[in-house]
Coordinates of C-alpha atoms in Angstrom, one line a residue:
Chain A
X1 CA 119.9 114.1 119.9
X2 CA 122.5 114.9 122.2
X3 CA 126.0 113.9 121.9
X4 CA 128.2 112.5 118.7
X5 CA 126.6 110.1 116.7
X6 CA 128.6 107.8 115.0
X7 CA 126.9 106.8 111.6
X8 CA 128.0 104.3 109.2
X9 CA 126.1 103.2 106.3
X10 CA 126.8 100.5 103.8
X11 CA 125.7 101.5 100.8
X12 CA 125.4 100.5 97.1
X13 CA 125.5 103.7 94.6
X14 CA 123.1 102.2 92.3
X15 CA 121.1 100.6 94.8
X16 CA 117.4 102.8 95.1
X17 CA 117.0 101.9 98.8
X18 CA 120.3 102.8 99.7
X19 CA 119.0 106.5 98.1
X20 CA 116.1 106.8 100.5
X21 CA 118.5 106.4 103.4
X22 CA 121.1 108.5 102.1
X23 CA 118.4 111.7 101.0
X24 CA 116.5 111.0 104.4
X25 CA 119.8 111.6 106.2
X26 CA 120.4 114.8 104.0
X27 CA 117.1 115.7 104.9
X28 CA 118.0 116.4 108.4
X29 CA 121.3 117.1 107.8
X30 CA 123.1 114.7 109.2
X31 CA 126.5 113.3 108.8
X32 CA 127.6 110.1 108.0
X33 CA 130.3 107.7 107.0
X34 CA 129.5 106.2 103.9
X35 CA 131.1 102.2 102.7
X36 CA 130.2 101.5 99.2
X37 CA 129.8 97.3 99.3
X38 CA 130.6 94.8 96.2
X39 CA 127.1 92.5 96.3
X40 CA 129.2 90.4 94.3
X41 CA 131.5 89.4 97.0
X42 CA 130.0 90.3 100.4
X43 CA 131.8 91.7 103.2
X44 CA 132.2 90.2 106.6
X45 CA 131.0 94.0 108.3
X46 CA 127.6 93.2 105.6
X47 CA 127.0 89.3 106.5
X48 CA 127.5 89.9 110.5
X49 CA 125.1 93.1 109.9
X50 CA 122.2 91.5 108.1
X51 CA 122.4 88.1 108.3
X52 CA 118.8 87.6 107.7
X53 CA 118.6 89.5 104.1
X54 CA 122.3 90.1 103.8
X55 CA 121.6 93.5 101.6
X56 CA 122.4 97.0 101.6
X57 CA 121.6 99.2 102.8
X58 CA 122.6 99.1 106.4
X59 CA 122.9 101.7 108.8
X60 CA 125.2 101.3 111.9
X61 CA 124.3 104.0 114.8
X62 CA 126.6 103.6 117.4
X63 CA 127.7 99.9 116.6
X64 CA 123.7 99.0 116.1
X65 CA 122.7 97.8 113.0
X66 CA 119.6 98.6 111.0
X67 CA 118.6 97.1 107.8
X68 CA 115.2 97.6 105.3
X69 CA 115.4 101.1 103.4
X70 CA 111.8 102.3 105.0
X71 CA 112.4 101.1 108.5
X72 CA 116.3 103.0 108.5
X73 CA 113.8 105.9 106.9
X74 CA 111.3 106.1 109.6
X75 CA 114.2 105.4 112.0
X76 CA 116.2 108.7 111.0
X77 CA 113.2 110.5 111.0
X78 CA 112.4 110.3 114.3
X79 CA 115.3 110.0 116.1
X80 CA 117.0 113.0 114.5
X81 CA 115.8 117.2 114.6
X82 CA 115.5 119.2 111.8
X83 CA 112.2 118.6 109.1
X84 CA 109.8 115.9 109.3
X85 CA 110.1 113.0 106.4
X86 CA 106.7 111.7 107.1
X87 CA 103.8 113.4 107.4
X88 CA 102.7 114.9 111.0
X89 CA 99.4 114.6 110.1
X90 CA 98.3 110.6 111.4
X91 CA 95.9 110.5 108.3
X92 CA 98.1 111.3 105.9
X93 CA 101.3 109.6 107.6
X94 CA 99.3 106.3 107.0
X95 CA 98.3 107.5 103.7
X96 CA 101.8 107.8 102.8
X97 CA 102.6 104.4 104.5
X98 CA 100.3 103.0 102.5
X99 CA 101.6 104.2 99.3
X100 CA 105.1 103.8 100.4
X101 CA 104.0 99.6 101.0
X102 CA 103.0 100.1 97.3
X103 CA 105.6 101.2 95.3
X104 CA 107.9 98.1 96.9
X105 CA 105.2 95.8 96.7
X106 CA 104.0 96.5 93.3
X107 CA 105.9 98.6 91.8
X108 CA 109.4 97.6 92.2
X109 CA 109.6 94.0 91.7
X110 CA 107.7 94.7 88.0
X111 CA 110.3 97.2 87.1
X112 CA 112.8 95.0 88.3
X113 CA 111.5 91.9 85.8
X114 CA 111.4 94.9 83.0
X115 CA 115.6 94.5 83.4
X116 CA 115.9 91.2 84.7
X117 CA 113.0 89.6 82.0
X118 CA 114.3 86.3 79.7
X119 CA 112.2 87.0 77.4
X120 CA 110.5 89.8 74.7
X121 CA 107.1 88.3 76.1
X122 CA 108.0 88.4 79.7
X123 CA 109.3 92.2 79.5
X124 CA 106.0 92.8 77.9
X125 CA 104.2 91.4 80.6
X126 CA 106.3 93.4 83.1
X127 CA 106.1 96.5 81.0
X128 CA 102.1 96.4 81.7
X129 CA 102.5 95.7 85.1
X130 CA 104.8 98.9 85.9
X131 CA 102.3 101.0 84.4
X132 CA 99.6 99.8 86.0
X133 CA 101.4 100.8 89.1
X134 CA 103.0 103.9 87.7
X135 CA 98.6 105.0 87.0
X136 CA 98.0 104.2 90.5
X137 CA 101.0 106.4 92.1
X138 CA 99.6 109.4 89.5
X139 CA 96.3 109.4 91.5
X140 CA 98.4 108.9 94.7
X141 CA 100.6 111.9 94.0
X142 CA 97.4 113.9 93.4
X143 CA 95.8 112.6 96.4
X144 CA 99.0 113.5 98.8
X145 CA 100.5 116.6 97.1
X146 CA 97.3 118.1 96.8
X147 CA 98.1 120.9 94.2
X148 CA 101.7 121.4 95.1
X149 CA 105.3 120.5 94.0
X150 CA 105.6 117.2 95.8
X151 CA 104.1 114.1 97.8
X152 CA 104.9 115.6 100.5
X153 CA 103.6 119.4 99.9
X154 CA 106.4 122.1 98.9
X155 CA 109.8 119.8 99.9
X156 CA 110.6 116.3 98.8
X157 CA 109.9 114.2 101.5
X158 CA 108.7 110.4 102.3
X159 CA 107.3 109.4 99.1
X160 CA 108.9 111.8 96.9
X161 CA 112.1 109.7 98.7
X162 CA 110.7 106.4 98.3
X163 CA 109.5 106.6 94.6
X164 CA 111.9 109.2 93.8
X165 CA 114.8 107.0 94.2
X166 CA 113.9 104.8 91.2
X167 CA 113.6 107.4 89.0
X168 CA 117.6 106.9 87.5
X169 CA 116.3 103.3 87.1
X170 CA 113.3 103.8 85.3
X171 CA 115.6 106.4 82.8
X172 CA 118.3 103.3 82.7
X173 CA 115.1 100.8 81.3
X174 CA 114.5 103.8 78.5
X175 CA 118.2 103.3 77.6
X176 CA 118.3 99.1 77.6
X177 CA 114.8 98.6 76.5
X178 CA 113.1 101.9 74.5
X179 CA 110.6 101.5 77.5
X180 CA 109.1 105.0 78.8
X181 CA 108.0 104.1 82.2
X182 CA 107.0 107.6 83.2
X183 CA 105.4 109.4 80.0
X184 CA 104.2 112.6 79.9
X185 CA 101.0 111.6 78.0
X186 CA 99.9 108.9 80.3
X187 CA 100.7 110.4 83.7
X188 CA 101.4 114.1 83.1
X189 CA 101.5 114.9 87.1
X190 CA 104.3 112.4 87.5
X191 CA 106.3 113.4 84.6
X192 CA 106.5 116.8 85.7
X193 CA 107.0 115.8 89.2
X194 CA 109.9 113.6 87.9
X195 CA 111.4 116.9 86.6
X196 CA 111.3 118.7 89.4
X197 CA 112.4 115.7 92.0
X198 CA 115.8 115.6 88.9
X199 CA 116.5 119.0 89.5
X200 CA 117.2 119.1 93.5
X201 CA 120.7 119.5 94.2
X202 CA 120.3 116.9 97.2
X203 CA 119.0 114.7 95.0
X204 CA 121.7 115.7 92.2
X205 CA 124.5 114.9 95.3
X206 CA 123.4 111.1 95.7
X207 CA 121.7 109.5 92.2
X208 CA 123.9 108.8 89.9
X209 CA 124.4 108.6 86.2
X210 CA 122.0 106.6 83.8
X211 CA 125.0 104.9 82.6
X212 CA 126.0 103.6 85.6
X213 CA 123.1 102.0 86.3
X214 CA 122.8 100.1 82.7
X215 CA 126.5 99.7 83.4
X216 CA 125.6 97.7 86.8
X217 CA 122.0 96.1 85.4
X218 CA 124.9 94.3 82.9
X219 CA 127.0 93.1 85.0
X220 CA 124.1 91.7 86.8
X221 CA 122.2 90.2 83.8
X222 CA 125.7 88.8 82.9
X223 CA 126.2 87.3 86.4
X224 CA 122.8 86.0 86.4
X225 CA 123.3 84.5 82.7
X226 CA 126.6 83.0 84.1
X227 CA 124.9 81.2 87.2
X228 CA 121.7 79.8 84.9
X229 CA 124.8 78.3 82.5
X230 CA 126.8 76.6 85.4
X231 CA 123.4 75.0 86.7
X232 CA 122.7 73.7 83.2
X233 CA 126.2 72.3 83.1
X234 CA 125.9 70.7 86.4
X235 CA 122.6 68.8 85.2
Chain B
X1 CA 91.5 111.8 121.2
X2 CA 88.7 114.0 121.4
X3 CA 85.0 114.0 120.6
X4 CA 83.3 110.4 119.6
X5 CA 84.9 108.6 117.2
X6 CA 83.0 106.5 114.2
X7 CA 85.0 103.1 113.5
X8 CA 84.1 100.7 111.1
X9 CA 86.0 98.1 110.2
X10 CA 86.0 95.8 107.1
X11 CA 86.7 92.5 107.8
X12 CA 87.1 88.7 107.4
X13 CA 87.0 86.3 110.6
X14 CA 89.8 84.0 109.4
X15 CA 92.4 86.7 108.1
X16 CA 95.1 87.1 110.4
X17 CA 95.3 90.7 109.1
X18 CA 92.2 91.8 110.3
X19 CA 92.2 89.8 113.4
X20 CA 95.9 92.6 113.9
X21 CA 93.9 95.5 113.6
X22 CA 91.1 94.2 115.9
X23 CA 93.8 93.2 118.6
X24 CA 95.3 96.8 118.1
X25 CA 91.6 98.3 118.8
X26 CA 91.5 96.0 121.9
X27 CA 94.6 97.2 123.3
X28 CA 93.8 100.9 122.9
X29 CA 90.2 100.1 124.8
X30 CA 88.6 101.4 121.6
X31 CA 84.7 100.2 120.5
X32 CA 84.2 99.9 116.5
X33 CA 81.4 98.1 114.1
X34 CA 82.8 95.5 112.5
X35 CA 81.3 94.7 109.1
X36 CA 82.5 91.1 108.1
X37 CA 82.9 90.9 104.4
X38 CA 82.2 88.0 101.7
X39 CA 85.8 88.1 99.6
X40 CA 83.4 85.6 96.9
X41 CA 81.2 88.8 96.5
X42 CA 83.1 91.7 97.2
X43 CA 80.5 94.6 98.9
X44 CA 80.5 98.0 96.9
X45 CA 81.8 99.6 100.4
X46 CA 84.7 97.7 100.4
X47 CA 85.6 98.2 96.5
X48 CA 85.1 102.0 96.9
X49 CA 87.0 102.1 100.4
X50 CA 90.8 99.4 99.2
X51 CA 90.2 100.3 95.2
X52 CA 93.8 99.6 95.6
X53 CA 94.0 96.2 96.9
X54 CA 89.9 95.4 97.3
X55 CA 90.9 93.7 100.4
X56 CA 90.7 93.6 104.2
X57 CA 91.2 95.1 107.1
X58 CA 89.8 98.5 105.8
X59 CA 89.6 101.0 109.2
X60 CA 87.3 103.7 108.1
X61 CA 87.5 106.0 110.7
X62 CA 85.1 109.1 110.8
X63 CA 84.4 108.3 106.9
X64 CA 88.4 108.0 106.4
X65 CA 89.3 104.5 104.6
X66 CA 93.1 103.1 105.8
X67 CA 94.4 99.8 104.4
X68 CA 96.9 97.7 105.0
X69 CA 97.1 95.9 108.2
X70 CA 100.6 96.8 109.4
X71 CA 99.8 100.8 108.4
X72 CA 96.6 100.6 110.6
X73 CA 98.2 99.3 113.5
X74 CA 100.7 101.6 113.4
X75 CA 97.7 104.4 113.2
X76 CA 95.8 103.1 115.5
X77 CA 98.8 103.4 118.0
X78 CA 99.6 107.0 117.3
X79 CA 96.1 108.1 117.3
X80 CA 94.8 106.5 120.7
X81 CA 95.8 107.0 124.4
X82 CA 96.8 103.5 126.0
X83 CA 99.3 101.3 126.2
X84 CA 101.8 101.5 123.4
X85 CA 101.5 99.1 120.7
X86 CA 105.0 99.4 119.0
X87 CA 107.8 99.6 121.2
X88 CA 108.5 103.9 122.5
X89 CA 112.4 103.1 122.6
X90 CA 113.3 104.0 118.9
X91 CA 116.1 101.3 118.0
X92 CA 113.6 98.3 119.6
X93 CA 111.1 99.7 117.5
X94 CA 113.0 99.7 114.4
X95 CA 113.9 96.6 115.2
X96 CA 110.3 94.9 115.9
X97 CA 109.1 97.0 112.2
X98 CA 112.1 95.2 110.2
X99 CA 110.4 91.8 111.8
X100 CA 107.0 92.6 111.4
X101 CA 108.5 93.2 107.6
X102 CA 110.2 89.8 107.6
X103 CA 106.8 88.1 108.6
X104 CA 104.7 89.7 106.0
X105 CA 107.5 89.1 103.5
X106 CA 108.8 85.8 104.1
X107 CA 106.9 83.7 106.6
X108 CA 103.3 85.0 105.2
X109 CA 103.8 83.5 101.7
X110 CA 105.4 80.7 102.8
X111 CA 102.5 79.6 104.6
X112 CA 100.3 80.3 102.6
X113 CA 102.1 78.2 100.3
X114 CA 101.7 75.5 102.2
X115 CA 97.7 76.1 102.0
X116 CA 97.7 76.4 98.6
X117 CA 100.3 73.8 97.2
X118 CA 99.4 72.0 93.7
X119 CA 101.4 69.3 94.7
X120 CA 103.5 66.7 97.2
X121 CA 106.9 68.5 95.9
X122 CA 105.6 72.0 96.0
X123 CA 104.0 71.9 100.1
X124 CA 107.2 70.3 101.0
X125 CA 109.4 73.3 99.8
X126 CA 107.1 75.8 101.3
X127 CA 107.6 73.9 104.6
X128 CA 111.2 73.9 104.4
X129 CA 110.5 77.9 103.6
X130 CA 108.0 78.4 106.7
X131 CA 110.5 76.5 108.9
X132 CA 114.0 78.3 107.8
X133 CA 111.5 81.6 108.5
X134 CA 109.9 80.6 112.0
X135 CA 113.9 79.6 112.8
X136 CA 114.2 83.1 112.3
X137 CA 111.7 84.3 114.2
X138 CA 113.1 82.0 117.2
X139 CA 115.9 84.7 116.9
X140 CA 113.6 87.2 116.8
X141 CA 112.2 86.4 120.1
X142 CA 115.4 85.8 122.0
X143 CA 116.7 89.5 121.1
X144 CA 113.2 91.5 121.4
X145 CA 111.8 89.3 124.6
X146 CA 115.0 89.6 126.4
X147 CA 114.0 86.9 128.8
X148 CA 110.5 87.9 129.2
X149 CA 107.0 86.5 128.3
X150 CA 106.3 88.2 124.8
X151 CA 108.3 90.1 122.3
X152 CA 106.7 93.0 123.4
X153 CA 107.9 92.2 127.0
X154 CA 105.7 91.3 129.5
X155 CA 102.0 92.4 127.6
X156 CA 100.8 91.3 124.1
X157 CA 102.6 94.2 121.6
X158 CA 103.4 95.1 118.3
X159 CA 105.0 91.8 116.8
X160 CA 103.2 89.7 119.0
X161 CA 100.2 90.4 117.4
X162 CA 101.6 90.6 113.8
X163 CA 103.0 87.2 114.5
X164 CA 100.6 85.7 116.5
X165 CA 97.8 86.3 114.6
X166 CA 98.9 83.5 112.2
X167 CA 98.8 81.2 115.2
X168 CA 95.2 79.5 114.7
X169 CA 96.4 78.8 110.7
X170 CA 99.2 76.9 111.5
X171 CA 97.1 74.6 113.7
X172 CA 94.8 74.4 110.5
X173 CA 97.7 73.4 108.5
X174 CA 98.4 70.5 110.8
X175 CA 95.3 69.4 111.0
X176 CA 95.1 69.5 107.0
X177 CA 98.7 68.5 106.0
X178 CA 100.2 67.4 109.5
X179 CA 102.8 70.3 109.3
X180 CA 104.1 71.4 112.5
X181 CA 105.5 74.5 111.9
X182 CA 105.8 75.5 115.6
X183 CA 107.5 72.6 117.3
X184 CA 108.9 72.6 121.2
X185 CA 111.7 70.9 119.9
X186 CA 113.1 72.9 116.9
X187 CA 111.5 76.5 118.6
X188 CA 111.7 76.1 122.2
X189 CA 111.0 79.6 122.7
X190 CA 108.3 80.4 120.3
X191 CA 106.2 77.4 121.0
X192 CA 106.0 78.4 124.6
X193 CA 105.6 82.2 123.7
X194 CA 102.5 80.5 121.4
X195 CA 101.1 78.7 124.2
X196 CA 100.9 82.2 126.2
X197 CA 99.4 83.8 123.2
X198 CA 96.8 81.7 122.8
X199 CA 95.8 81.8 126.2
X200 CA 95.2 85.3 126.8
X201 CA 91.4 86.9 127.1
X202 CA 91.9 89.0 124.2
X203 CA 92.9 87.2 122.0
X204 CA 90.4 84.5 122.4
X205 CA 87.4 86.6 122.1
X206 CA 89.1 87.8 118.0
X207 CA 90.3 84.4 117.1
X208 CA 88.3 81.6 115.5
X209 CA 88.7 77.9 116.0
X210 CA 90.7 76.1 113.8
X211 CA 88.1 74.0 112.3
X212 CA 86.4 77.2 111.0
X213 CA 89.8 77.8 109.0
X214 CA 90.5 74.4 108.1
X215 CA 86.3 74.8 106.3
X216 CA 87.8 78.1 104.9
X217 CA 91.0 76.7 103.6
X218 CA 88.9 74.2 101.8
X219 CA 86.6 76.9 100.4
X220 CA 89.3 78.7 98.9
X221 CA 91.1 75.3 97.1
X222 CA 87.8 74.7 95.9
X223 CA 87.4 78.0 94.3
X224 CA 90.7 78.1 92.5
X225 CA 90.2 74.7 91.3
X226 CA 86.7 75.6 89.9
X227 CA 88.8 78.8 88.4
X228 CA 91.4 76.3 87.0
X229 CA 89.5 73.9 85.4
X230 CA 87.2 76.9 83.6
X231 CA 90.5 78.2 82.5
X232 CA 91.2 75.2 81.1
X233 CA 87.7 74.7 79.4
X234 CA 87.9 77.8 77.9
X235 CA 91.2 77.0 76.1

């Protein structure tokens, strides 16, 4: 890339996806103005940005716009230098594609009814449906990492960024709900990946707290319990 | 690409995933053995190949299993010489895998919705869905065409064939429900990019007649009624 790039991305600190962008840009070291939105009141520069999902995050390169976590992802990977987030290998960049459709297919919207769920029966429900997923990504870490510290070999990269990025989520559901979505017994290759992902000072620079997380999954079961009362009231 | 290559691919006739990846192979020139598959009586290579999923388009390539239509495209399209299936300038191609997302994520179920509807109330909100998404799509061609035949430009491309090859099942819906959910007068543009589409050589020789997935349509109802009603015998 020649020339100054202007970057602006509107972010969420809580928000996984926004992560992935914000570690893939750290991954090639690239600079970038970052604009923390309120989902709860959405900003013009969001709404004219992504009209069609009007979600974070978005990246604006040069006044374009560029919405979906793994698409900005793939995006800052191959436009910018510096180490390659997906594999080079064709096999095992589909591979990782593939696993990468998974974890936001599967994965993420159970552990997103685990803190959303009305009821004790529907968490449970959830609870066995995140595991199930969370077995699948242990054979898929030993299938990628072959033997080493990550998905992606000896560095984080694509799917140590994609799953990685729940990982102050999943610790958050431990905190609400006693739920261990990544135990040591069940999926030991995981757990001490999990470790080892917690202990990277990029990754240290961009997750935050567990509490801020249950803070914000609060405020949004509280907004969500708010909305179901005014449509019961409107009846 | 080097050396002879051994494709197989795993697929159904009437699933507009497979009939992607066998447009993909067309484009790239490329010969393969397709294997069609029974989805009543799921074959042993098909289990061992998608244990993920258990469903089609499985590539195996040299012995190699890939699933997921969207990751095989994209494979196919790095691994072969010929033209380029996903667009080579990098913001166009963002833009056309954030689409191909949408269509998989919104317009897909929708649809299929539509198929599968339990009642009068229940098809008429997943037309309203299918219709605020192909209204979306409408945009969709205006900004990647820019003026010209197909989103790709002037040759059958990337969303053009993640799109398009829904195009025979929304011709089974109207003959099955009377849904139009490509109409010249709500989608100017798409209906006569559809028209194109369906003319070309290549894509008539990978896509069925409607009637053969109006029969499968009716197959499929059948079998999750039968599934239904034993559910209910069984309580």
């Amino acid at each position: 890339m020649a020339g100054k790039e202007d970057l602006k991305l509107l972010g969420l600190l809580v928000s996984p996806f926004v992560i992935r962008v914000r570690m893939a840009l750290s991954t090639k070291g690239v600079s970038y103005e970052y604009v923390e939105q309120d989902l709860f009141n959405k900003s013009e520069l969001l709404l004219k940005s992504n009209p069609v999902h009007k979600k974070v995050p978005v990246l604006i390169h040069n006044g374009k716009p560029l919405c979906e976590s793994l698409v900005i992802v793939q995006y800052v990977d191959e436009l910018f230098a510096g180490p390659s987030i997906l594999p080079t290998d064709l096999y095992e960049r589909a591979t990782a594609r593939f696993w990468a459709a998974f974890v936001d297919d599967k994965l993420c919207p159970a552990w997103f009814g685990i803190v959303m769920a009305k009821t004790e029966d529907e968490r449970a429900e959830k609870v066995t449906e995140t595991s199930a997923a969370i077995g699948q990504m242990e054979e898929a870490f030993a299938q990628c990492s072959k033997g080493k510290a990550f998905f992606g070999g000896d560095s984080i990269r694509y799917l140590d960024i994609v799953l990685g990025s729940f990982l102050f989520w999943f610790d958050a559901v431990r905190t609400m709900y006693g739920v261990e979505i990544i135990s040591a017994n069940k999926v030991p290759l995981l757990a001490a990946w999990a470790e080892r992902f917690g202990e990277s000072a990029e990754v240290k620079k961009v997750v935050p707290e567990v509490d801020v997380a249950v803070q914000y999954a609060n405020k949004l079961l509280a907004a969500y319990a708010a909305a179901a009362a005014k449509r019961i009231g409107s009846d």
